[in-house]
XYZ file of C-alpha atoms in Angstrom:
628
model
C 14.537 -2.393 -6.905
C 17.148 -3.582 -9.385
C 19.576 -6.007 -7.671
C 23.168 -4.859 -7.407
C 25.747 -7.213 -8.831
C 26.822 -10.218 -6.248
C 30.837 -9.241 -6.811
C 30.124 -5.807 -5.486
C 28.717 -6.945 -2.261
C 30.924 -7.520 0.710
C 30.241 -9.060 4.063
C 30.472 -6.416 6.796
C 32.281 -7.102 10.141
C 30.435 -7.676 13.381
C 32.718 -4.864 14.924
C 30.450 -2.427 12.804
C 27.371 -3.351 14.814
C 25.729 -0.612 15.981
C 24.233 -0.409 19.346
C 20.497 0.698 18.871
C 18.843 2.179 15.524
C 16.098 3.430 17.412
C 15.199 7.217 16.720
C 15.814 9.901 19.124
C 12.694 10.210 21.391
C 10.561 13.434 20.970
C 10.893 16.245 23.343
C 8.430 16.364 26.189
C 6.508 19.348 26.544
C 7.359 21.153 29.810
C 3.784 20.764 31.115
C 3.874 17.163 30.801
C 6.623 16.906 33.535
C 5.042 16.698 37.110
C 7.162 17.689 40.004
C 6.789 15.815 43.226
C 5.680 18.875 45.130
C 2.436 18.989 42.903
C 1.437 15.455 44.059
C -0.607 14.333 47.041
C 2.533 12.723 48.523
C 3.539 16.088 49.626
C 0.373 16.866 51.603
C 0.587 16.500 55.652
C -0.737 13.390 56.904
C -4.106 13.973 59.098
C -4.349 12.926 62.424
C -7.245 11.130 63.943
C -8.130 14.091 66.102
C -8.477 16.204 62.711
C -11.783 14.083 62.158
C -13.597 15.652 64.831
C -12.981 19.162 63.315
C -14.047 18.226 60.046
C -17.284 19.931 58.593
C -20.601 18.202 59.014
C -21.883 16.307 56.039
C -25.509 16.525 55.045
C -27.733 13.290 53.963
C -26.519 13.798 50.354
C -24.190 10.915 50.920
C -20.677 9.666 52.259
C -17.599 11.182 51.637
C -14.439 8.939 50.973
C -11.054 10.644 51.480
C -7.628 9.506 50.262
C -4.551 10.667 51.695
C -0.839 9.712 50.931
C 0.938 7.375 53.216
C 4.910 6.649 53.359
C 4.023 3.820 50.894
C 3.597 3.712 47.181
C 0.042 3.148 47.430
C -2.858 5.239 48.642
C -4.923 4.484 51.914
C -8.364 4.879 51.572
C -10.763 5.905 54.452
C -14.465 5.700 54.788
C -16.207 8.254 57.178
C -19.164 6.018 57.853
C -16.977 3.457 59.659
C -15.074 5.869 61.847
C -15.541 5.100 65.567
C -17.262 7.606 68.052
C -19.231 9.397 65.388
C -21.575 12.066 66.742
C -25.025 12.189 65.817
C -26.012 14.731 63.188
C -27.903 17.823 64.747
C -30.335 19.060 63.829
C -31.669 16.160 61.783
C -31.594 16.576 57.946
C -34.598 18.319 56.530
C -36.492 16.118 54.120
C -36.549 17.367 50.376
C -39.773 19.200 49.432
C -41.868 16.996 47.317
C -43.247 18.847 44.249
C -47.086 18.510 43.697
C -48.095 16.914 40.305
C -49.849 19.073 38.099
C -52.222 17.203 35.970
C -51.558 17.309 32.195
C -54.852 17.400 30.166
C -55.137 14.777 27.853
C -54.939 15.863 24.229
C -58.066 16.231 22.235
C -58.149 14.126 19.290
C -59.467 15.267 15.915
C -61.261 13.105 13.109
C -59.207 13.382 10.027
C -58.819 11.138 7.085
C -61.230 8.411 8.504
C -59.496 7.978 11.941
C -58.806 9.950 15.196
C -55.576 11.662 15.075
C -53.568 14.004 17.371
C -54.225 17.752 16.355
C -51.959 18.979 13.620
C -49.151 21.546 14.667
C -50.046 24.852 13.615
C -47.191 26.879 12.123
C -47.328 30.427 13.132
C -45.171 33.370 11.467
C -42.687 34.873 13.648
C -42.944 38.486 14.505
C -41.138 41.103 12.554
C -38.328 42.596 14.713
C -38.856 46.110 15.953
C -35.673 47.069 15.037
C -34.637 46.745 11.007
C -31.010 46.019 11.788
C -31.939 42.843 13.646
C -32.562 39.650 11.547
C -36.110 38.616 11.328
C -34.638 35.071 12.334
C -31.363 34.014 13.675
C -29.208 31.517 11.618
C -29.165 28.157 13.101
C -26.178 27.413 15.151
C -23.821 25.016 13.471
C -23.244 21.726 14.738
C -19.811 21.100 15.553
C -18.756 17.641 14.312
C -15.240 16.680 14.711
C -13.576 15.966 11.407
C -12.735 12.262 11.045
C -9.140 11.735 10.319
C -7.944 9.156 7.762
C -6.850 6.123 9.333
C -3.946 4.392 7.301
C -5.194 0.993 8.591
C -8.246 1.320 6.208
C -5.810 0.491 3.338
C -4.355 -2.686 4.663
C -7.257 -4.986 3.427
C -7.794 -3.454 -0.042
C -3.986 -3.841 -0.649
C -3.885 -7.505 0.469
C -6.923 -8.357 -1.493
C -5.260 -6.459 -4.535
C -2.099 -8.354 -3.970
C -3.630 -11.457 -3.750
C -5.976 -11.197 -6.794
C -3.358 -9.893 -9.226
C -0.439 -12.191 -8.978
C 0.909 -11.293 -12.537
C 2.008 -7.787 -14.011
C -0.685 -8.415 -16.593
C -3.472 -8.789 -14.008
C -2.096 -5.853 -11.767
C -2.218 -3.471 -14.659
C -5.641 -4.663 -15.840
C -6.787 -4.166 -12.069
C -5.268 -0.672 -12.040
C -7.063 0.214 -15.058
C -10.491 -0.929 -13.740
C -10.109 1.337 -10.619
C -9.132 4.007 -13.025
C -12.357 3.674 -15.058
C -14.594 3.358 -12.023
C -13.254 6.740 -10.803
C -14.156 8.455 -14.385
C -10.917 8.037 -15.762
C -11.000 7.702 -19.779
C -8.942 5.168 -21.589
C -6.551 6.325 -24.364
C -4.887 4.536 -27.292
C -1.380 5.639 -28.450
C -2.602 4.635 -31.835
C -5.478 7.123 -31.887
C -5.703 10.689 -31.790
C -6.251 12.407 -28.322
C -8.946 15.170 -27.448
C -8.088 16.163 -23.930
C -9.857 18.808 -21.721
C -8.808 20.792 -18.679
C -10.106 19.074 -15.638
C -10.171 15.741 -17.662
C -8.991 12.343 -16.235
C -7.334 9.878 -18.553
C -4.952 6.747 -18.669
C -3.083 4.772 -21.365
C -1.041 1.490 -21.199
C 1.589 0.029 -23.226
C 1.894 -3.835 -23.994
C -0.505 -4.264 -21.172
C 2.465 -4.399 -18.639
C 2.787 -0.703 -18.276
C 0.260 2.191 -17.465
C 0.364 5.797 -17.084
C -2.694 7.540 -15.738
C -3.082 11.573 -15.562
C -5.293 14.328 -14.444
C -5.281 17.725 -15.713
C -6.069 20.611 -13.368
C -9.101 22.622 -14.470
C -6.562 25.752 -14.848
C -3.983 24.205 -16.578
C -2.289 25.962 -19.513
C 0.567 24.880 -21.633
C 4.056 25.082 -20.126
C 2.787 24.537 -16.313
C 4.275 21.745 -14.606
C 3.332 18.247 -13.504
C 3.644 16.431 -10.315
C 4.763 12.808 -11.237
C 4.954 9.632 -9.243
C 6.821 6.870 -10.926
C 7.628 3.354 -10.314
C 7.646 -0.270 -11.322
C 4.936 -2.590 -11.571
C 6.885 -5.986 -12.654
C 8.289 -8.303 -9.960
C 10.635 -11.350 -9.762
C 9.095 -14.538 -11.473
C 9.731 -17.632 -13.455
C 8.438 -17.432 -17.028
C 7.389 -20.411 -19.161
C 9.951 -20.727 -22.004
C 8.456 -20.357 -25.534
C 8.331 -24.314 -25.813
C 7.727 -25.413 -22.123
C 7.198 -29.040 -22.823
C 9.750 -31.198 -21.656
C 10.297 -34.982 -22.032
C 9.398 -36.934 -18.866
C 11.822 -37.878 -16.223
C 11.286 -40.806 -13.959
C 7.623 -40.474 -14.285
C 7.410 -36.750 -13.475
C 5.852 -34.225 -15.810
C 8.044 -30.967 -15.782
C 7.671 -27.407 -17.066
C 10.440 -25.517 -18.913
C 10.919 -22.189 -17.271
C 13.225 -19.458 -17.020
C 14.064 -16.913 -14.292
C 12.823 -13.356 -14.644
C 15.483 -11.055 -12.816
C 16.720 -12.829 -9.783
C 13.770 -15.280 -9.400
C 14.534 -19.110 -9.037
C 16.637 -18.244 -5.956
C 16.708 -20.238 -2.791
C 13.410 -18.807 -1.690
C 11.729 -20.806 -4.457
C 12.444 -23.972 -3.360
C 9.402 -26.112 -2.011
C 6.821 -23.376 -2.475
C 3.186 -23.910 -3.911
C 3.258 -22.395 -7.359
C 0.329 -21.339 -9.682
C 0.530 -20.209 -13.173
C -1.181 -17.301 -14.795
C -0.566 -14.591 -17.535
C -2.273 -13.738 -20.914
C -3.363 -15.770 -23.780
C -3.838 -14.688 -27.366
C -7.054 -16.207 -28.934
C -8.302 -16.008 -32.496
C -12.011 -14.977 -32.067
C -14.292 -13.946 -35.092
C -11.223 -13.034 -37.148
C -9.309 -10.767 -34.518
C -6.828 -11.579 -32.019
C -7.781 -10.981 -28.592
C -5.990 -10.970 -25.138
C -7.377 -12.750 -22.508
C -6.005 -13.091 -18.898
C -5.797 -16.529 -17.225
C -4.873 -17.300 -13.363
C -4.691 -21.038 -12.349
C -4.291 -20.054 -8.551
C -4.140 -23.438 -6.984
C -0.786 -25.338 -6.323
C 0.280 -26.774 -9.843
C 3.921 -26.545 -9.688
C 6.690 -26.999 -7.147
C 10.432 -27.235 -7.037
C 11.654 -29.792 -4.738
C 14.779 -29.668 -2.555
C 17.234 -32.466 -2.227
C 17.062 -34.049 1.150
C 19.980 -33.286 3.506
C 20.769 -36.942 3.866
C 22.436 -36.965 0.429
C 25.267 -34.962 1.844
C 27.070 -32.651 -0.511
C 24.693 -33.034 -3.357
C 22.085 -31.128 -1.312
C 24.209 -28.339 -0.383
C 24.706 -26.539 -3.630
C 25.326 -24.621 -5.639
C 22.450 -25.444 -7.599
C 22.173 -25.220 -11.458
C 18.855 -23.377 -12.322
C 18.489 -25.067 -15.690
C 18.683 -28.687 -14.575
C 18.276 -28.820 -10.826
C 15.343 -26.203 -10.339
C 12.824 -27.460 -12.913
C 9.392 -27.513 -11.528
C 7.417 -30.671 -11.434
C 3.620 -30.096 -12.358
C 2.386 -33.610 -12.595
C 3.125 -37.597 -12.790
C 2.725 -39.863 -15.705
C 3.948 -43.543 -14.756
C 2.509 -45.115 -18.136
C 6.040 -46.044 -19.098
C 6.858 -47.569 -15.748
C 7.105 -51.095 -17.356
C 9.246 -49.885 -20.105
C 12.576 -49.089 -18.282
C 16.021 -49.462 -19.894
C 17.493 -52.214 -17.719
C 20.942 -50.581 -18.045
C 20.346 -46.983 -17.273
C 17.047 -47.176 -15.440
C 15.587 -44.406 -17.666
C 12.214 -44.829 -19.519
C 12.553 -45.794 -22.872
C 10.332 -42.901 -24.263
C 12.722 -40.530 -22.465
C 15.603 -41.737 -24.471
C 13.850 -40.909 -27.705
C 13.172 -37.847 -29.536
C 10.945 -34.990 -28.346
C 7.373 -35.410 -29.376
C 4.795 -32.807 -29.913
C 1.415 -32.851 -28.497
C -1.541 -33.886 -30.941
C -3.571 -30.770 -29.453
C -4.473 -28.180 -32.031
C -2.909 -30.114 -34.861
C 0.257 -30.109 -36.509
C 2.231 -26.796 -36.285
C -0.007 -25.470 -33.602
C 1.095 -23.585 -30.720
C -0.637 -25.844 -28.316
C 1.194 -28.714 -29.622
C 4.568 -27.298 -28.340
C 3.029 -26.856 -24.828
C 2.281 -29.569 -22.403
C -1.001 -31.273 -23.179
C -2.501 -31.287 -19.519
C -1.659 -27.565 -19.207
C -3.361 -26.575 -22.464
C -6.287 -28.301 -21.390
C -6.283 -26.792 -17.965
C -5.898 -23.145 -19.564
C -8.458 -23.990 -22.320
C -11.116 -24.976 -19.627
C -10.416 -21.890 -17.466
C -11.115 -19.613 -20.662
C -13.982 -21.704 -21.979
C -11.825 -22.465 -25.322
C -13.001 -25.614 -27.050
C -10.891 -25.285 -30.117
C -7.211 -25.627 -29.098
C -6.041 -24.521 -32.527
C -7.346 -20.873 -31.786
C -4.503 -20.352 -29.269
C -2.206 -18.227 -31.092
C 0.353 -17.817 -28.262
C 0.649 -17.040 -24.296
C 2.941 -15.417 -21.757
C 2.633 -17.188 -18.683
C 4.607 -17.155 -15.440
C 4.902 -18.988 -12.132
C 3.634 -17.300 -8.943
C 3.328 -18.322 -5.135
C -0.416 -18.856 -4.380
C -0.183 -18.260 -0.657
C -2.462 -15.140 -0.165
C -1.280 -12.066 1.376
C -2.161 -11.813 4.722
C -1.577 -9.764 8.027
C 0.498 -11.135 10.746
C 2.219 -10.204 13.949
C 0.631 -10.162 17.424
C -1.212 -7.175 16.672
C -1.546 -7.651 13.161
C 1.186 -5.165 12.488
C 2.745 -7.021 9.408
C 1.693 -7.717 5.947
C 3.294 -10.898 4.554
C 2.951 -11.308 0.611
C 4.629 -12.069 -2.342
C 5.664 -9.484 -5.116
C 5.794 -6.744 -2.805
C 8.548 -5.106 -4.814
C 7.063 -2.982 -6.330
C 3.520 -3.538 -6.404
C 3.210 -1.804 -2.891
C 4.491 1.813 -4.171
C 2.649 1.302 -7.257
C -0.742 0.689 -5.818
C -0.255 3.353 -3.103
C 0.400 5.774 -5.980
C -2.714 5.042 -7.822
C -4.757 5.473 -4.622
C -3.142 8.689 -3.881
C -4.104 9.898 -7.459
C -7.649 8.985 -7.050
C -7.837 10.479 -3.585
C -6.810 13.895 -5.041
C -9.705 14.175 -7.477
C -11.348 16.788 -5.076
C -8.699 19.267 -5.326
C -8.293 19.190 -9.188
C -10.776 21.900 -9.709
C -8.392 24.513 -8.278
C -5.087 23.083 -9.883
C -3.288 24.532 -12.857
C -0.871 21.545 -13.261
C -0.882 17.810 -14.359
C -0.770 15.029 -11.863
C 0.510 11.698 -13.146
C 1.392 8.300 -11.985
C 3.451 6.099 -14.120
C 3.917 2.328 -13.762
C 6.652 0.694 -15.792
C 7.644 -2.976 -16.582
C 10.940 -4.500 -16.857
C 12.582 -2.370 -14.195
C 14.106 -5.478 -12.825
C 15.793 -6.243 -15.995
C 17.157 -2.879 -16.855
C 13.999 -1.056 -18.308
C 15.438 -1.327 -21.591
C 12.435 -2.355 -23.342
C 9.737 0.102 -25.014
C 7.349 -0.628 -21.902
C 10.407 0.359 -19.540
C 11.278 3.467 -18.166
C 13.959 4.307 -20.462
C 11.923 3.982 -23.302
C 9.700 7.016 -24.722
C 6.562 6.114 -22.966
C 6.482 8.999 -20.344
C 8.102 11.776 -22.386
C 5.600 10.794 -25.428
C 2.403 11.186 -23.240
C 3.536 14.323 -21.538
C 4.632 15.956 -25.016
C 1.214 14.891 -26.357
C -0.655 16.571 -23.355
C 1.562 19.806 -24.163
C 0.383 19.731 -27.720
C -3.108 19.619 -26.963
C -2.878 23.054 -25.071
C -0.178 24.866 -26.888
C -1.437 27.193 -29.391
C 2.155 27.533 -30.654
C 5.829 26.879 -29.815
C 5.277 23.305 -28.684
C 8.902 22.412 -28.072
C 9.174 25.763 -25.908
C 6.106 24.688 -23.841
C 7.464 21.233 -23.573
C 10.659 22.444 -22.198
C 8.919 24.754 -19.685
C 6.644 21.854 -18.553
C 9.787 19.721 -17.698
C 11.380 22.521 -15.869
C 8.134 23.209 -13.680
C 7.846 19.557 -12.929
C 8.810 17.238 -10.168
C 9.163 13.533 -10.172
C 8.920 11.148 -7.020
C 10.567 7.874 -8.033
C 8.709 5.542 -5.826
C 10.608 1.993 -5.369
C 10.528 -0.116 -2.186
C 13.222 0.736 0.305
C 15.317 -1.842 2.596
C 13.697 -1.660 5.995
C 16.223 -2.326 8.842
C 16.414 -6.147 9.718
C 16.986 -6.644 13.347
C 19.084 -9.849 12.661
C 21.633 -7.898 10.506
C 22.114 -4.607 11.950
C 25.926 -4.448 10.837
C 24.528 -4.320 7.201
C 22.780 -1.080 7.822
C 24.210 2.655 8.500
C 23.083 3.749 11.845
C 20.321 6.775 11.458
C 19.979 5.433 8.019
C 17.672 2.199 8.895
C 14.108 2.720 7.861
C 11.398 1.086 10.088
C 8.036 -0.418 9.184
C 4.742 1.605 9.957
C 6.549 4.898 10.217
C 6.399 6.235 6.576
C 8.199 6.350 3.436
C 11.946 6.467 3.264
C 13.849 8.955 1.100
C 17.037 7.076 -0.451
C 20.222 8.787 -0.945
C 23.264 7.770 -2.807
C 26.648 9.586 -3.005
C 27.206 7.871 -6.642
C 24.129 9.186 -8.363
C 22.425 5.936 -8.186
C 19.477 7.821 -6.671
C 18.006 11.335 -7.974
C 17.703 12.682 -4.198
C 19.706 16.006 -3.374
C 19.047 18.692 -0.708
C 16.554 20.679 -2.905
C 14.311 17.761 -3.900
C 14.299 16.322 -0.260
C 13.179 19.952 1.024
C 10.463 20.076 -1.682
C 8.959 16.567 -0.628
C 9.366 17.187 2.793
C 7.548 20.497 2.902
C 4.666 18.808 0.818
C 4.199 16.190 3.469
C 4.411 18.529 6.352
C 1.783 20.814 4.952
C -0.833 17.896 5.709
C 0.579 17.151 9.428
C -2.179 16.442 11.839
C -4.932 15.989 9.384
C -4.637 12.154 9.491
C -4.855 9.617 12.436
C -1.204 8.868 11.620
C 1.158 11.149 9.763
C 3.726 9.733 7.596
C 7.348 10.635 8.705
C 9.924 10.602 6.052
C 12.746 8.405 6.959
C 16.110 8.259 5.350
C 18.149 5.335 3.824
C 21.646 5.085 2.512
C 23.643 2.048 1.643
C 27.147 1.496 3.412
C 30.297 2.554 1.672
C 31.179 -1.065 1.285
C 28.055 -1.925 -0.576
C 26.492 -0.796 -3.676
C 22.938 0.742 -4.140
C 20.269 -0.842 -6.348
C 18.687 1.301 -9.074
C 15.398 2.801 -9.917
C 13.546 4.461 -12.612
C 14.314 7.866 -11.310
C 17.749 8.560 -12.654
C 16.873 7.563 -16.262
C 13.680 9.530 -16.149
C 15.206 12.771 -14.707
C 18.414 12.347 -17.175
C 15.920 11.975 -20.286
C 13.533 14.863 -19.121
C 15.470 17.100 -16.928
C 12.845 17.009 -14.544
C 13.735 17.558 -10.747
C 13.446 14.292 -8.884
C 13.624 12.372 -5.478
C 13.943 8.666 -4.748
C 11.337 7.926 -2.067
C 9.735 4.470 -1.305
C 7.932 2.441 1.214
C 10.115 0.026 3.403
C 10.091 -3.615 3.149
C 11.803 -6.648 4.457
C 13.266 -9.699 2.261
C 13.528 -7.801 -0.903
C 13.640 -10.220 -3.838
C 12.393 -13.106 -1.854
C 9.523 -15.027 -3.037
C 7.667 -13.885 0.121
C 8.374 -10.396 1.584
C 7.119 -8.525 4.635
C 6.120 -4.630 5.265
C 3.965 -2.912 7.737
C 0.359 -3.225 7.911
C 0.071 0.698 7.980
C 2.584 1.378 5.545
C 0.462 1.050 2.352
C -1.776 3.700 3.793
C 1.258 5.769 5.005
C 2.544 5.719 1.447
C -0.967 6.724 0.036
C -0.908 9.826 2.426
C 2.637 10.802 1.575
C 2.084 10.798 -2.231
C -1.281 12.246 -1.986
C 0.426 15.054 -0.217
C 2.914 15.584 -2.984
C 0.385 15.465 -5.708
C -1.876 18.130 -4.071
C 0.784 20.289 -2.466
C 3.545 20.465 -4.958
C 1.942 23.410 -6.875
C 2.095 25.765 -3.855
C 5.253 24.350 -2.439
C 7.168 24.957 -5.635
C 6.323 28.463 -5.557
C 8.846 28.766 -2.538
C 11.669 27.396 -4.777
C 11.426 29.719 -7.653
């Protein structure tokens, strides 16, 4: 979610602290309330004389009786140990022992060179005497309880995805591979498309945005589309075009620039790896290769508090948040006596000899070039044409909490909703044969910086894809069919939502504070920073309710709205809805610590998000008929 401007945020008074954001308890059914008159405590206490009037017991065994005492516990009484017991008269009759009937041993037959049990003879069943009776009754179907989907099954796949794909390039590539394994065909914007009803396709732009869509078997031009759209980029620090810096006091440092709100206070003293894409010249072609150095390489060290005011900030992100990546004390004996600085550092910046003069590799740290070349198997440094690399926290995504009810990970905003939307699309394949609509999941880049680039939501990526789909099926009047498609469509803008923080309850509105492991939250805003309205809320609620009871835990739609003295962030919803006229709602999965290098969500939340998005993709077509 895009961060709002600092000047628009105000501190809330402690007087506004609301008492308890707990949701109201569900009403208890009348039959679940047990009156005291229905319990054993209301029964009369039995006297010792009553034991002589009790019916005689056979030898079947002993009977143990419990009766209520005036105390909270029950007193158990064993008959076998009561005093003055009378002998049973007459004595019990011993049970009749059945005589064993000898079973004759089976007669073995000699077949295939050895003795075997006789083969079973198959006899034809008699024909029924009445022609209206079947010759053979159909087998009784075995009743099997339908296994309800558990949101917990998505927890580990999500954490594995987060750990394995730390950059936007890796995330989009991993999504593409999942789609291809499920039968989706890759398209290129530069080629002609040949689309078929019932087909499944995807197309990417710049390697950082992706749109996947499945066409219903009964689709016709002008029919609507069920769309889930979000962003897959995350806060990070990108390497500058020339990232090689002069050594300072024996440290090798790396020139980086913040993307969106990165290099904030949460980036101090974190173990940072380096990854991204590298353009390499091979056989006369420029190819893209993904690289990931996932061990701790860089670190932005804090200044110890013992240094006083200098350690308290504010800090300059250009000069004081420069990551260190190595040591080079070769100039230790060449210090300037007056300044204490290395003589080499006082000279001009020098290019690396790698790749030759004028090569891209010569503008980058020599040891970094070698590390990346080793990872990709590059032996000729001059073949490296360019790269886009970024820093990332190498700590793996993991579950946490006493009962593993949390997920702790980096880059949750917003790979969480992106991953859940793709899984929902893959899960909805089975119902595609009866659909007459298009199902779309769009993952955009650059949302955190305004979505202004061609791979962002303000570009023409989504409208272009929808228009080309309509063209493939429209026999005439393409613009008319496109306009009807937009009017018949619905968009779920899926971006993460602020989960309630128990330490800052005064920052939230009471009854508008989403919780973890409950379900996605609908985000509302009175100043049109969100697309949510009454109609769109009712449509999504109807879709989710249609599948209630079919899962082990049903997602419950929550609601979020920012306080009047704060400003909401932004999503891709308003820009997409305004450009196309598609009805829309903002609904995302809750998380804590948004825009921190390390964030938190619930361990059930990825699965609950999958369930909610899948219900929308599969149910929108029938629900929309109620709103026409």
